[in-house]
Amino acid sequence: MSVRVRMAPSPTGFLHIGNVRTALFNWLFARNKGGEFRLRIENTDTSREVEEATQQIQDSLRWLGLDWDGDVTFQLDRLQDCAAVAHRLVEEGKAYEDEGAIRFRMPDEGGTAWDDAVRGRIEFPNDKLEDLVLVRSDGRPTYNFASPMEDVWDGITHVIRGEDHISNTPKQINIIRAVGAEPPVYAHVSHVLGPDGKSLSKRHGSVTVDEFRHAGYYAPALMNFLALLGWSYDDKTTIMSRDELIERFSLDRVVPSPATFDYEKLDWLNGMYLRALSPEEYAAELVRYLRDEGYDWDEALIRRAAPIVQEKIERFGQFPDFAGFLFRDIEPDLALLNGAAPVVTAAREELQSVEPFAAPEIEAALRALADRLELSPRKAFEPIRVAVTGSKVSPGLFESLELLGREETLRRLSAAADRAAV
RNA sequence: GCCCCCGUGGUCGAACGGGCUAUGACGCCGGACUCUCAAUCCGGAAGUUGCGGGUUCGAGUCCCGCCGGGGGUACCA
């Protein structure tokens, strides 16, 4: 029988990173098995629904590359069906009316157990299960009723969700059995913790997929990183493509303990991915990112700048700070230019006649200049870098000057020399 | 309170039903390279596997008891 899983977020806001990791595990499992991955919006709690959340969730999943099968379904659309089942349960004596609401009769002897695909056998004593409300007095089904019913109707074979649902599971299993269906396989994955050790779940603010996107992370790298949060292929493999992840993923290698989100490692991984891109791909991704973020900088220049930043920055989000001097004027920190007026002036003189105005020729000229001034390259180039890029840290100096062009380079050198002389 | 889940260096994880000096990665420290920052390449430090018992020739792996963290205990999801 084919496998079918689902991601069932509630539309209360943006997708946070913990939820996305759960979605990723569902998706990887489905794709690995050649099954289906469905997207279902659990909007029974209308009071907390956020207008644009449904769209945001889909955008985030698409950006990460998690495609779902079939149409998106909404829990609220099943309202009538749920009510019908609840009434049937009342007729069968398995549920009863309670001040306008319908309550499910939980068994009070024995226990309810299941073999969790990541945690092994879990058992709850039935006398701890309270009769739960299936349908509120206003007619809307509750989550613990609607969710398992939808799993049944949708033919969900594996429910892969966060560990906060562990204690809901015995309730849902009893409901599913009461309607004469077979419970799916459950797999409860741990939470993702923030650097503070607190869970990144919906209740504690935290990081959304959108934030990672705006920060300039590369989706395939984020996917790779997320997959490694609680799952591993073996003890050595870190970098895996989307297809490798799909091929290798399995629930039995998902660990039950919570994982702390390590931004340093994500940054490193992201850098690895960006550096591995071909120059053309890198430039295209960079342009796309800057456009998404609203920068209207000249595309040709962005593309020319791409190669000189590729191995210097690990996120596209660092580009504006790192290479922005190519696109807008700068204001060098005078303190950094202190006493450097002679070098800057000399560099200006030297660069006036360099022909062509290209990195190799610029380098030769400036090295000769440093030599003449009896300064180490390190010493001589720093003020030039500051004068032209506005910072002590920049892409390669000679390449930067070439991209900036002779005219603008000379202008900035003059301006800096004037200011430093004051 | 009660029920349930979790616990390997700072972080992520490996160690198939117990067996070589606990494997790898990020980070950190040092070195090489160097126009800054990176990248890259070498090398290093870092774990009494939460604690205490027990079983065993031998335990991160099995048993018992604690401790710590988390989740649930709603006409929230």
Coordinates of C-alpha atoms (C1' of nucleotides) in Angstrom, one line a residue, chain A residues 10 42 45 103 119 128 133 136-137 143 164 167-168 202 228 230 232 235-236 257 259-260 265 268 275 311-312 367 378 381 385 392-394 398, chain B residues 2-8 10-15 23-28 34-40 69-77:
Chain A
S10 CA -2.7 26.0 11.9
E42 CA -6.2 23.2 10.5
D45 CA -10.0 27.8 15.7
R103 CA -18.2 14.6 24.6
R119 CA 10.3 6.4 20.0
K128 CA -5.8 9.3 32.8
V133 CA -15.2 17.4 23.7
R136 CA -18.3 22.5 20.8
S137 CA -21.7 23.9 21.7
Y143 CA -8.8 19.8 17.0
D164 CA 3.9 18.0 21.7
S167 CA -0.3 13.1 24.8
N168 CA -3.0 13.7 22.2
K202 CA 4.7 28.2 18.0
L228 CA 20.4 17.0 10.0
G230 CA 17.4 15.1 14.4
S232 CA 21.5 11.5 10.1
D235 CA 28.3 9.2 11.3
K236 CA 30.3 10.9 8.5
S257 CA 15.9 13.9 21.6
A259 CA 18.1 19.5 18.9
T260 CA 19.5 23.0 19.3
K265 CA 26.8 25.5 11.5
W268 CA 29.1 27.3 7.4
R275 CA 30.9 28.4 -3.0
E311 CA 34.1 32.9 -1.5
K312 CA 34.0 35.8 0.9
R367 CA 52.6 47.1 -5.6
R378 CA 49.5 45.3 3.9
F381 CA 46.8 49.0 0.7
R385 CA 40.9 50.2 0.7
K392 CA 38.9 47.8 6.2
V393 CA 37.2 44.7 5.0
S394 CA 36.2 44.3 1.4
F398 CA 42.3 45.4 -7.3
Chain B
rC2 C1' -0.7 13.3 38.0
rC3 C1' 0.5 11.2 33.0
rC4 C1' 4.1 11.1 29.0
rC5 C1' 8.7 12.2 26.3
rC6 C1' 14.0 13.3 26.5
rG7 C1' 19.4 13.3 28.6
rU8 C1' 26.8 11.2 24.4
rG10 C1' 29.9 24.4 23.8
rU11 C1' 26.5 22.5 19.3
rC12 C1' 24.5 18.5 15.8
rG13 C1' 25.1 13.6 15.7
rA14 C1' 27.8 7.9 15.3
rA15 C1' 28.7 3.5 17.9
rU23 C1' 33.8 8.0 15.3
rG24 C1' 32.7 12.5 12.3
rA25 C1' 31.0 17.6 11.5
rC26 C1' 30.2 22.9 13.3
rG27 C1' 32.5 26.1 16.7
rC28 C1' 37.1 27.1 19.4
rU34 C1' 47.9 36.3 2.2
rC35 C1' 46.2 43.3 0.0
rU36 C1' 41.8 43.2 4.4
rC37 C1' 38.1 39.5 5.3
rA38 C1' 37.4 34.9 3.8
rA39 C1' 38.5 30.3 1.4
rU40 C1' 41.9 26.3 1.5
rG69 C1' 14.8 19.7 30.9
rG70 C1' 10.4 19.5 28.0
rG71 C1' 5.2 18.3 26.7
rG72 C1' 0.2 17.3 28.3
rU73 C1' -3.6 17.6 31.9
rA74 C1' -8.9 23.3 27.5
rC75 C1' -15.8 23.7 24.3
rC76 C1' -6.5 26.0 21.9
rA77 C1' -4.1 23.8 17.9

